[in-house]
Short mmCIF file of C-alpha atoms in Angstrom, two decimals:
data_model
loop_
_atom_site.label_atom_id
_atom_site.label_comp_id
_atom_site.label_asym_id
_atom_site.label_seq_id
_atom_site.Cartn_x
_atom_site.Cartn_y
_atom_site.Cartn_z
CA MET A 248 120.67 85.70 108.36
CA GLY A 249 122.14 84.57 111.66
CA GLU A 250 120.27 83.47 114.73
CA GLU A 251 120.57 87.00 116.17
CA ASN A 252 117.73 88.29 114.05
CA LYS A 253 115.45 85.40 113.27
CA VAL A 254 111.98 86.41 112.16
CA VAL A 255 109.17 83.91 111.58
CA LEU A 256 105.64 84.81 110.54
CA HIS A 257 102.81 82.36 111.15
CA GLY A 258 100.08 83.39 108.73
CA MET A 259 97.33 82.33 106.37
CA TRP A 260 97.38 83.38 102.72
CA ILE A 261 93.93 84.97 102.53
CA SER A 262 93.86 86.52 105.99
CA PRO A 263 94.07 90.29 105.65
CA TYR A 264 95.53 90.47 109.16
CA SER A 265 98.33 88.15 108.12
CA LYS A 266 98.82 89.92 104.77
CA ARG A 267 99.42 93.32 106.34
CA VAL A 268 102.24 91.91 108.51
CA GLU A 269 103.76 90.09 105.54
CA LEU A 270 103.76 93.32 103.55
CA ALA A 271 105.15 95.32 106.47
CA LEU A 272 108.15 92.98 106.68
CA LYS A 273 108.65 93.18 102.90
CA PHE A 274 108.43 96.97 102.85
CA LYS A 275 111.01 97.20 105.61
CA GLY A 276 113.23 94.71 103.79
CA ILE A 277 113.27 92.30 106.74
CA PRO A 278 114.13 88.71 105.81
CA PHE A 279 111.69 86.27 107.36
CA GLU A 280 110.51 82.69 107.31
CA TYR A 281 106.84 82.23 106.50
CA VAL A 282 104.78 79.41 107.99
CA GLU A 283 101.40 78.84 106.34
CA GLU A 284 98.90 77.74 108.98
CA ASP A 285 95.96 75.47 108.28
CA LEU A 286 93.30 77.10 110.44
CA GLN A 287 91.39 73.84 110.67
CA ASN A 288 94.52 72.17 112.00
CA LYS A 289 96.62 74.75 113.82
CA SER A 290 100.26 73.95 114.47
CA PRO A 291 101.38 73.27 118.06
CA GLN A 292 103.76 76.23 117.70
CA LEU A 293 100.91 78.59 116.91
CA LEU A 294 98.93 77.41 119.92
CA GLN A 295 102.04 77.80 122.06
CA TYR A 296 102.85 81.27 120.70
CA ASN A 297 99.30 82.63 120.89
CA PRO A 298 97.55 80.71 123.65
CA VAL A 299 95.13 83.57 124.36
CA HIS A 300 93.52 83.99 120.92
CA LYS A 301 95.01 81.00 119.01
CA LYS A 302 94.95 83.10 115.82
CA VAL A 303 97.18 84.21 113.00
CA PRO A 304 99.19 86.29 112.44
CA VAL A 305 101.90 85.69 115.02
CA LEU A 306 105.33 87.19 114.55
CA VAL A 307 108.16 85.37 116.30
CA HIS A 308 111.31 87.46 116.69
CA ASN A 309 114.31 85.60 118.10
CA GLY A 310 111.93 83.11 119.67
CA LYS A 311 109.65 85.71 121.26
CA PRO A 312 106.06 85.81 119.97
CA ILE A 313 103.92 88.85 119.27
CA ALA A 314 100.22 88.58 118.41
CA GLU A 315 97.50 90.94 117.10
CA SER A 316 98.26 92.44 113.71
CA ILE A 317 98.31 96.13 114.67
CA VAL A 318 100.45 95.43 117.75
CA ILE A 319 102.82 93.54 115.44
CA LEU A 320 102.95 96.41 112.93
CA GLU A 321 103.89 98.92 115.64
CA TYR A 322 106.48 96.47 116.99
CA ILE A 323 108.06 96.12 113.56
CA ASP A 324 108.20 99.89 113.13
CA GLU A 325 109.81 100.39 116.56
CA THR A 326 112.33 97.58 116.18
CA TRP A 327 113.42 98.20 112.59
CA LYS A 328 113.68 101.96 112.46
CA ASN A 329 114.56 102.19 108.76
CA GLN A 330 112.23 103.64 106.12
CA PRO A 331 109.38 103.43 105.57
CA ARG A 332 108.31 104.56 109.06
CA PHE A 333 104.76 103.38 109.66
CA LEU A 334 103.92 106.12 112.14
CA PRO A 335 104.88 109.82 112.16
CA GLN A 336 107.00 111.21 115.00
CA ASP A 337 104.62 113.94 116.14
CA PRO A 338 102.28 112.67 118.92
CA TYR A 339 99.20 114.44 117.52
CA LYS A 340 99.75 113.04 114.01
CA ARG A 341 100.34 109.60 115.53
CA ALA A 342 97.04 109.85 117.39
CA LYS A 343 95.29 110.71 114.10
CA VAL A 344 96.82 107.73 112.28
CA ARG A 345 95.88 105.43 115.17
CA PHE A 346 92.35 106.86 115.20
CA TRP A 347 91.73 106.15 111.49
CA THR A 348 93.46 102.78 111.72
CA SER A 349 91.14 101.86 114.58
CA PHE A 350 88.16 103.12 112.55
CA VAL A 351 89.09 100.97 109.55
CA GLN A 352 89.90 97.95 111.67
CA GLN A 353 86.89 98.04 113.96
CA GLN A 354 84.14 99.67 111.96
CA LEU A 355 84.87 99.01 108.30
CA CYS A 356 86.23 95.50 108.66
CA GLU A 357 83.32 94.45 110.84
CA SER A 358 80.79 95.76 108.31
CA LEU A 359 82.61 94.07 105.45
CA LEU A 360 82.71 90.73 107.25
CA THR A 361 78.97 90.95 107.97
CA VAL A 362 78.34 91.68 104.28
CA ILE A 363 80.37 88.61 103.30
CA LYS A 364 78.77 86.26 105.81
CA THR A 365 75.10 87.16 105.53
CA ASP A 366 72.31 87.52 103.01
CA GLY A 367 68.85 88.98 102.67
CA GLU A 368 67.82 91.82 104.94
CA VAL A 369 70.78 91.44 107.29
CA GLN A 370 73.17 91.79 104.38
CA GLN A 371 71.27 94.78 102.99
CA LYS A 372 71.58 96.51 106.35
CA ALA A 373 75.28 95.64 106.53
CA PHE A 374 75.82 97.09 103.04
CA GLY A 375 74.15 100.32 104.14
CA ASN A 376 76.35 100.41 107.21
CA LEU A 377 79.51 99.74 105.19
CA PHE A 378 78.81 102.46 102.63
CA GLU A 379 77.99 104.95 105.37
CA LYS A 380 81.33 104.21 107.05
CA LEU A 381 83.20 104.43 103.75
CA GLU A 382 81.75 107.91 103.27
CA VAL A 383 82.98 108.93 106.71
CA LEU A 384 86.45 107.65 105.81
CA GLU A 385 86.32 109.46 102.46
CA GLU A 386 85.77 112.74 104.31
CA GLY A 387 88.27 111.92 107.01
CA ILE A 388 91.22 111.17 104.77
CA LYS A 389 90.93 114.52 103.02
CA GLU A 390 93.33 115.88 105.63
CA ILE A 391 95.82 113.12 104.80
CA PHE A 392 95.63 113.90 101.09
CA PRO A 393 95.01 117.66 101.13
CA ASP A 394 95.50 118.11 97.41
CA GLY A 395 93.18 115.21 96.69
CA ASN A 396 95.69 113.14 94.81
CA PRO A 397 97.54 110.24 96.39
CA CYS A 398 100.42 109.75 94.02
CA ILE A 399 102.59 106.78 93.44
CA GLY A 400 106.01 108.39 93.48
CA ASN A 401 107.90 108.09 96.80
CA TYR A 402 104.85 106.79 98.61
CA ASN A 403 105.70 106.30 102.27
CA ILE A 404 103.62 103.32 103.30
CA GLY A 405 102.23 103.67 106.80
CA LEU A 406 100.10 101.90 109.39
CA LEU A 407 96.79 103.10 107.96
CA ASP A 408 97.82 102.15 104.40
CA LEU A 409 98.78 98.63 105.47
CA VAL A 410 95.54 98.04 107.36
CA MET A 411 93.37 99.48 104.60
CA LEU A 412 95.01 97.81 101.63
CA SER A 413 94.98 94.38 103.24
CA MET A 414 91.21 94.59 103.68
CA PHE A 415 90.06 96.54 100.63
CA SER A 416 91.05 96.80 97.00
CA PRO A 417 89.89 98.83 94.00
CA ASN A 418 89.28 95.59 92.12
CA ASN A 419 85.65 96.12 91.12
CA LYS A 420 85.68 92.95 89.03
CA ILE A 421 86.13 90.76 92.10
CA GLN A 422 83.62 92.77 94.11
CA GLU A 423 80.97 92.49 91.42
CA GLU A 424 81.53 88.76 91.11
CA VAL A 425 81.27 88.12 94.81
CA PHE A 426 78.74 90.75 95.91
CA GLY A 427 77.01 91.75 92.69
CA MET A 428 78.15 95.34 93.15
CA LYS A 429 81.14 97.61 93.60
CA ILE A 430 82.30 98.01 97.20
CA ILE A 431 84.90 100.67 96.46
CA ASP A 432 83.07 102.77 93.90
CA PRO A 433 85.19 105.37 92.09
CA GLU A 434 82.11 107.56 91.82
CA LYS A 435 80.92 107.33 95.44
CA THR A 436 84.32 107.36 97.16
CA PRO A 437 86.81 108.68 94.59
CA LEU A 438 89.56 109.51 97.09
CA ILE A 439 89.50 106.04 98.68
CA PHE A 440 89.39 104.50 95.20
CA SER A 441 92.46 106.40 93.96
CA TRP A 442 94.30 105.83 97.28
CA LEU A 443 93.70 102.05 97.04
CA THR A 444 94.67 102.08 93.36
CA VAL A 445 98.03 103.65 94.22
CA LEU A 446 98.57 101.21 97.09
CA HIS A 447 97.67 98.10 95.09
CA GLN A 448 99.99 99.14 92.24
CA LEU A 449 103.04 99.30 94.49
CA PRO A 450 105.31 96.49 93.24
CA LEU A 451 105.61 94.72 96.62
CA VAL A 452 101.82 94.71 96.99
CA LYS A 453 101.22 93.59 93.42
CA GLU A 454 103.56 90.63 93.70
CA SER A 455 101.91 89.54 96.98
CA THR A 456 98.37 89.68 95.58
CA PRO A 457 96.89 86.30 94.71
CA PRO A 458 95.24 85.91 91.27
CA ASP A 459 91.64 87.12 90.93
CA ASP A 460 90.08 83.69 90.50
CA LYS A 461 91.69 82.42 93.69
CA VAL A 462 90.40 85.42 95.65
CA VAL A 463 86.87 85.05 94.26
CA ALA A 464 86.92 81.34 95.08
CA ILE A 465 87.93 81.89 98.71
CA PHE A 466 85.38 84.67 99.24
CA LYS A 467 82.63 82.43 97.88
CA PHE A 468 83.86 79.56 100.05
CA VAL A 469 83.88 81.67 103.22
CA ARG A 470 80.45 83.02 102.36
CA GLU A 471 78.91 79.61 101.65
CA ASN A 472 80.27 78.20 104.89
CA ALA A 473 78.99 81.13 106.90
CA LEU A 474 75.52 80.93 105.37
CA LYS A 475 75.39 77.15 105.86
CA SER A 476 76.36 77.35 109.52
CA SER A 477 73.85 80.10 110.20
CA LEU A 478 71.09 77.80 108.96
CA ALA A 479 72.28 74.89 111.13
CA MET B 943 97.89 126.61 132.14
CA SER B 944 94.74 124.65 132.89
CA GLU B 945 92.95 125.74 129.72
CA GLU B 946 95.50 123.87 127.66
CA VAL B 947 94.00 120.47 128.47
CA VAL B 948 90.28 119.78 128.55
CA LEU B 949 88.63 116.42 129.13
CA LEU B 950 85.06 115.85 127.99
CA ASP B 951 83.86 112.93 130.04
CA PHE B 952 80.99 111.17 131.81
CA TRP B 953 81.63 110.11 135.39
CA PRO B 954 80.79 106.35 135.17
CA SER B 955 82.62 105.81 131.86
CA PRO B 956 85.51 103.35 132.30
CA PHE B 957 87.06 104.84 129.16
CA GLY B 958 87.00 108.31 130.65
CA MET B 959 88.51 106.94 133.88
CA ARG B 960 91.53 105.68 131.95
CA VAL B 961 92.31 109.19 130.81
CA ARG B 962 91.72 110.65 134.28
CA ILE B 963 94.21 108.20 135.77
CA ALA B 964 96.81 108.94 133.09
CA LEU B 965 96.47 112.70 133.54
CA ALA B 966 96.66 112.35 137.33
CA GLU B 967 99.72 110.10 137.17
CA LYS B 968 101.49 112.72 135.11
CA GLY B 969 100.34 115.57 137.35
CA ILE B 970 98.71 117.38 134.44
CA GLN B 971 96.30 120.19 135.28
CA TYR B 972 93.17 120.06 133.18
CA GLU B 973 89.61 121.22 132.92
CA TYR B 974 87.05 118.46 133.42
CA GLN B 975 83.76 118.87 131.62
CA GLU B 976 80.92 116.53 132.54
CA GLU B 977 78.75 115.65 129.53
CA ASP B 978 75.06 114.81 129.62
CA LEU B 979 74.96 112.02 127.07
CA ARG B 980 71.28 112.63 126.36
CA ASN B 981 72.12 116.23 125.55
CA LYS B 982 75.62 116.35 124.14
CA SER B 983 77.40 119.69 124.11
CA ASP B 984 78.24 121.50 120.88
CA LEU B 985 81.88 121.17 121.85
CA LEU B 986 81.64 117.38 122.04
CA LEU B 987 79.87 117.13 118.69
CA LYS B 988 82.43 119.44 117.12
CA MET B 989 85.47 117.69 118.62
CA ASN B 990 84.28 114.12 117.96
CA PRO B 991 81.96 114.40 114.98
CA ILE B 992 82.59 110.83 113.87
CA HIS B 993 81.70 108.87 116.99
CA LYS B 994 80.10 111.65 119.09
CA LYS B 995 81.40 109.86 122.17
CA ILE B 996 83.30 110.62 125.31
CA PRO B 997 86.02 110.77 126.42
CA VAL B 998 87.49 113.49 124.24
CA LEU B 999 90.84 114.95 125.18
CA ILE B 1000 91.39 118.47 123.88
CA HIS B 1001 94.98 119.70 123.96
CA ARG B 1002 95.72 123.23 122.75
CA GLY B 1003 92.37 123.20 120.99
CA LYS B 1004 92.97 119.95 119.09
CA PRO B 1005 90.93 116.83 119.87
CA VAL B 1006 92.23 113.31 120.49
CA CYS B 1007 89.63 110.53 120.59
CA GLU B 1008 89.52 106.89 121.75
CA SER B 1009 90.71 106.20 125.31
CA LEU B 1010 93.76 104.03 124.60
CA ILE B 1011 94.89 106.41 121.87
CA GLN B 1012 94.48 109.26 124.38
CA VAL B 1013 96.55 107.44 127.03
CA GLN B 1014 99.32 106.81 124.48
CA TYR B 1015 99.16 110.45 123.40
CA ILE B 1016 99.44 111.66 127.00
CA ASP B 1017 102.38 109.32 127.58
CA GLU B 1018 104.16 110.57 124.45
CA VAL B 1019 103.61 114.29 125.05
CA TRP B 1020 104.39 114.22 128.79
CA HIS B 1021 107.07 111.62 128.41
CA ASP B 1022 109.41 112.75 131.16
CA LYS B 1023 107.09 111.97 134.06
CA SER B 1024 105.78 108.58 135.22
CA PRO B 1025 106.06 106.70 131.91
CA LEU B 1026 103.15 104.34 131.38
CA ILE B 1027 104.37 102.49 128.31
CA PRO B 1028 107.69 100.61 128.51
CA SER B 1029 110.57 101.73 126.33
CA ASP B 1030 111.60 98.27 125.14
CA PRO B 1031 109.73 97.38 121.91
CA TYR B 1032 108.91 93.82 123.00
CA GLN B 1033 107.55 94.96 126.36
CA ARG B 1034 105.60 97.68 124.58
CA ALA B 1035 104.07 95.10 122.26
CA ASN B 1036 103.16 92.97 125.28
CA ALA B 1037 101.52 95.94 127.02
CA ARG B 1038 99.55 96.82 123.89
CA PHE B 1039 98.46 93.21 123.46
CA TRP B 1040 97.00 93.04 126.96
CA ALA B 1041 95.38 96.48 126.75
CA ASP B 1042 93.77 95.30 123.50
CA PHE B 1043 92.65 92.13 125.34
CA VAL B 1044 90.96 94.26 128.01
CA ASP B 1045 89.21 96.25 125.29
CA LYS B 1046 88.04 93.14 123.44
CA LYS B 1047 86.84 91.21 126.44
CA ILE B 1048 86.17 93.05 129.67
CA TYR B 1049 83.77 95.81 128.59
CA GLU B 1050 81.59 93.73 126.27
CA ILE B 1051 81.38 90.70 128.51
CA GLY B 1052 80.85 92.86 131.59
CA THR B 1053 77.98 94.58 129.81
CA LYS B 1054 76.41 91.22 129.04
CA ILE B 1055 76.50 90.36 132.76
CA TRP B 1056 74.24 93.25 133.72
CA THR B 1057 72.04 93.27 130.61
CA THR B 1058 71.18 89.57 130.30
CA LYS B 1059 69.75 86.73 132.36
CA GLY B 1060 69.70 82.95 132.48
CA GLU B 1061 71.98 81.01 130.17
CA GLU B 1062 73.36 84.05 128.37
CA GLN B 1063 74.33 85.65 131.66
CA ALA B 1064 75.87 82.40 132.95
CA ALA B 1065 78.01 82.14 129.81
CA ALA B 1066 79.07 85.77 130.17
CA LYS B 1067 80.05 85.26 133.82
CA LYS B 1068 82.13 82.23 132.90
CA GLU B 1069 83.93 84.05 130.09
CA PHE B 1070 84.44 87.09 132.33
CA ILE B 1071 86.15 85.06 135.06
CA GLU B 1072 88.25 83.22 132.46
CA SER B 1073 89.41 86.54 131.03
CA LEU B 1074 90.25 87.90 134.49
CA LYS B 1075 92.23 84.73 135.24
CA LEU B 1076 94.25 85.22 132.07
CA LEU B 1077 94.98 88.75 133.25
CA GLU B 1078 96.02 87.39 136.65
CA GLY B 1079 98.45 85.13 134.80
CA GLU B 1080 99.93 88.13 133.04
CA LEU B 1081 100.20 90.05 136.32
CA GLY B 1082 102.08 87.17 137.94
CA ASP B 1083 103.96 88.21 141.05
CA LYS B 1084 104.41 91.83 140.01
CA PRO B 1085 102.75 94.51 142.13
CA TYR B 1086 101.42 96.16 138.97
CA PHE B 1087 101.09 95.08 135.34
CA GLY B 1088 103.64 97.81 134.65
CA GLY B 1089 106.12 96.21 137.08
CA ASP B 1090 107.06 98.40 140.02
CA ASN B 1091 104.82 101.23 138.89
CA LEU B 1092 101.48 101.72 137.22
CA GLY B 1093 101.64 101.01 133.52
CA TYR B 1094 99.51 101.00 130.41
CA VAL B 1095 97.68 97.76 131.19
CA ASP B 1096 96.94 98.89 134.77
CA VAL B 1097 95.39 102.08 133.38
CA ALA B 1098 93.41 100.12 130.76
CA LEU B 1099 91.96 97.67 133.30
CA LEU B 1100 91.53 99.59 136.57
CA PRO B 1101 88.36 101.49 135.61
CA PHE B 1102 86.46 98.23 135.26
CA TYR B 1103 87.15 97.52 138.93
CA SER B 1104 84.73 100.32 139.78
CA TRP B 1105 82.08 98.33 137.88
CA PHE B 1106 82.83 94.99 139.59
CA TYR B 1107 80.33 95.55 142.41
CA ALA B 1108 77.59 96.23 139.83
CA TYR B 1109 78.53 93.09 137.86
CA GLU B 1110 78.54 91.04 141.09
CA LYS B 1111 75.14 92.27 142.22
CA CYS B 1112 73.55 91.81 138.80
CA GLY B 1113 75.22 88.47 138.19
CA ASN B 1114 74.93 87.19 141.73
CA PHE B 1115 78.53 86.08 142.09
CA THR B 1116 81.76 87.12 143.80
CA ILE B 1117 84.74 88.02 141.71
CA GLU B 1118 87.16 87.94 144.66
CA GLU B 1119 86.42 84.25 145.21
CA GLU B 1120 87.68 83.36 141.76
CA CYS B 1121 90.28 86.07 141.23
CA PRO B 1122 91.73 87.10 144.59
CA LYS B 1123 95.03 88.22 143.07
CA LEU B 1124 93.29 90.67 140.77
CA ILE B 1125 91.22 92.16 143.57
CA ALA B 1126 94.39 92.52 145.65
CA TRP B 1127 96.02 94.28 142.70
CA ALA B 1128 93.07 96.69 142.33
CA LYS B 1129 93.06 97.55 146.04
CA ARG B 1130 96.81 98.14 145.87
CA CYS B 1131 96.29 100.55 142.97
CA LEU B 1132 93.51 102.37 144.82
CA GLN B 1133 96.04 103.33 147.48
CA LYS B 1134 97.56 105.65 144.89
CA GLU B 1135 96.02 109.10 144.86
CA SER B 1136 95.94 109.26 141.07
CA VAL B 1137 93.72 106.19 140.98
CA ALA B 1138 91.59 106.93 144.05
CA LYS B 1139 90.55 110.33 142.76
CA SER B 1140 89.83 109.04 139.24
CA LEU B 1141 87.52 106.15 140.06
CA PRO B 1142 83.96 106.66 141.27
CA ASP B 1143 82.59 104.78 144.24
CA GLN B 1144 81.40 101.25 143.35
CA GLU B 1145 78.02 101.72 144.99
CA LYS B 1146 77.47 104.87 142.96
CA VAL B 1147 78.21 102.95 139.76
CA TYR B 1148 75.77 100.22 140.84
CA GLY B 1149 73.11 102.87 141.40
CA PHE B 1150 73.77 104.16 137.90
CA VAL B 1151 73.47 100.64 136.43
CA LEU B 1152 70.12 100.16 138.19
CA GLN B 1153 68.92 103.41 136.64
CA LEU B 1154 70.03 102.22 133.20
CA LYS B 1155 68.29 98.89 133.66
CA LYS B 1156 65.09 100.69 134.55
CA ALA B 1157 65.42 103.08 131.61
CA PHE B 1158 66.02 100.26 129.14
CA GLY B 1159 63.48 97.92 130.68
CA ILE B 1160 66.07 95.31 131.63
CA GLU B 1161 65.23 93.17 134.60
#
């Protein structure tokens, strides 16, 4: 890999925003250098590359930085035009993908984060909110999977897939350990459950997934910190 | 054919204004339908069942929702006239980043300015000015964010200019003092017909805000 196409990703292993960019690069077969950031001690490069938000992920392509995960994903798709294409060509279909991606990113992710970081009544309300939104998504993706069966063969990973799979998984074991219940319930949202199952079984996704105990530990850590600081 | 494009909108909505500007820039004929948000039309509820919000762009009977998604859609369908989004991928990413910044900061913080008081309002004013200054930095010496012509970021940000007078009156401060470059930019944009006919009068918006404050019992 010469200097003409140098790609560096500044990320953090458990950040779903970072993970989706990492996977996007892998799916496109783009060689890249990965820099793990310590969010308590951000590197000077990160602060230089993303002075506005000071967050991961940041993609640096030939020295030029791009921030905000969904902006990065579209950039990758437009710069490396090989398969898989993350967005369809037709403007109306693109608008639909962007709509659902925005829904997952803004509505679902926010609800999930509230569930993780709160307890008691606030958490109960957030759970209700999250499940309501998941039901909306369940209905909404029926037009993406008209025969009801996302199947693993020749799956063309796209923008919505990347955003969804980096935030949610069908791993009920982890969910039950952290939250005491299933978040993605195969009985309540069967289409989402089978979609996520297909996505998480893709080899590139599987090999990038940290072991269960590590994931549980970090969730519990984030949760404890959030609850502690809300009492302070 | 004017029936091909319909915009469901509400006159003070900055999100609706974005779409109006984009359609005007491209010279697209369309039917404008004013919604009463306390009594939403069947068409609105049918075309945006998930969020039940305006603006909704209906093209050949099919709905597109979310203002920035609508602007991108308009730019992609009517791509041969007045392009709003750059063609270079890096410049596109930059435009999307700043449009996203406007979405994350300007609307929410602006809302806090007219709905809160005291310390909360002071903090909101400070963050608002800081955000505008960052945008000034991005504008630099260019006449528009899009360079020589109106671009995606201009369209994303301009509507909020029509709310500045309301923010200033409610927050008791002057934006021009702190961000003269941005005000100059907005006035420059208003000289364009596409912008002038898409933005409501600032005093009218202020009147609307006062009505809202009364309705919600905000002082």
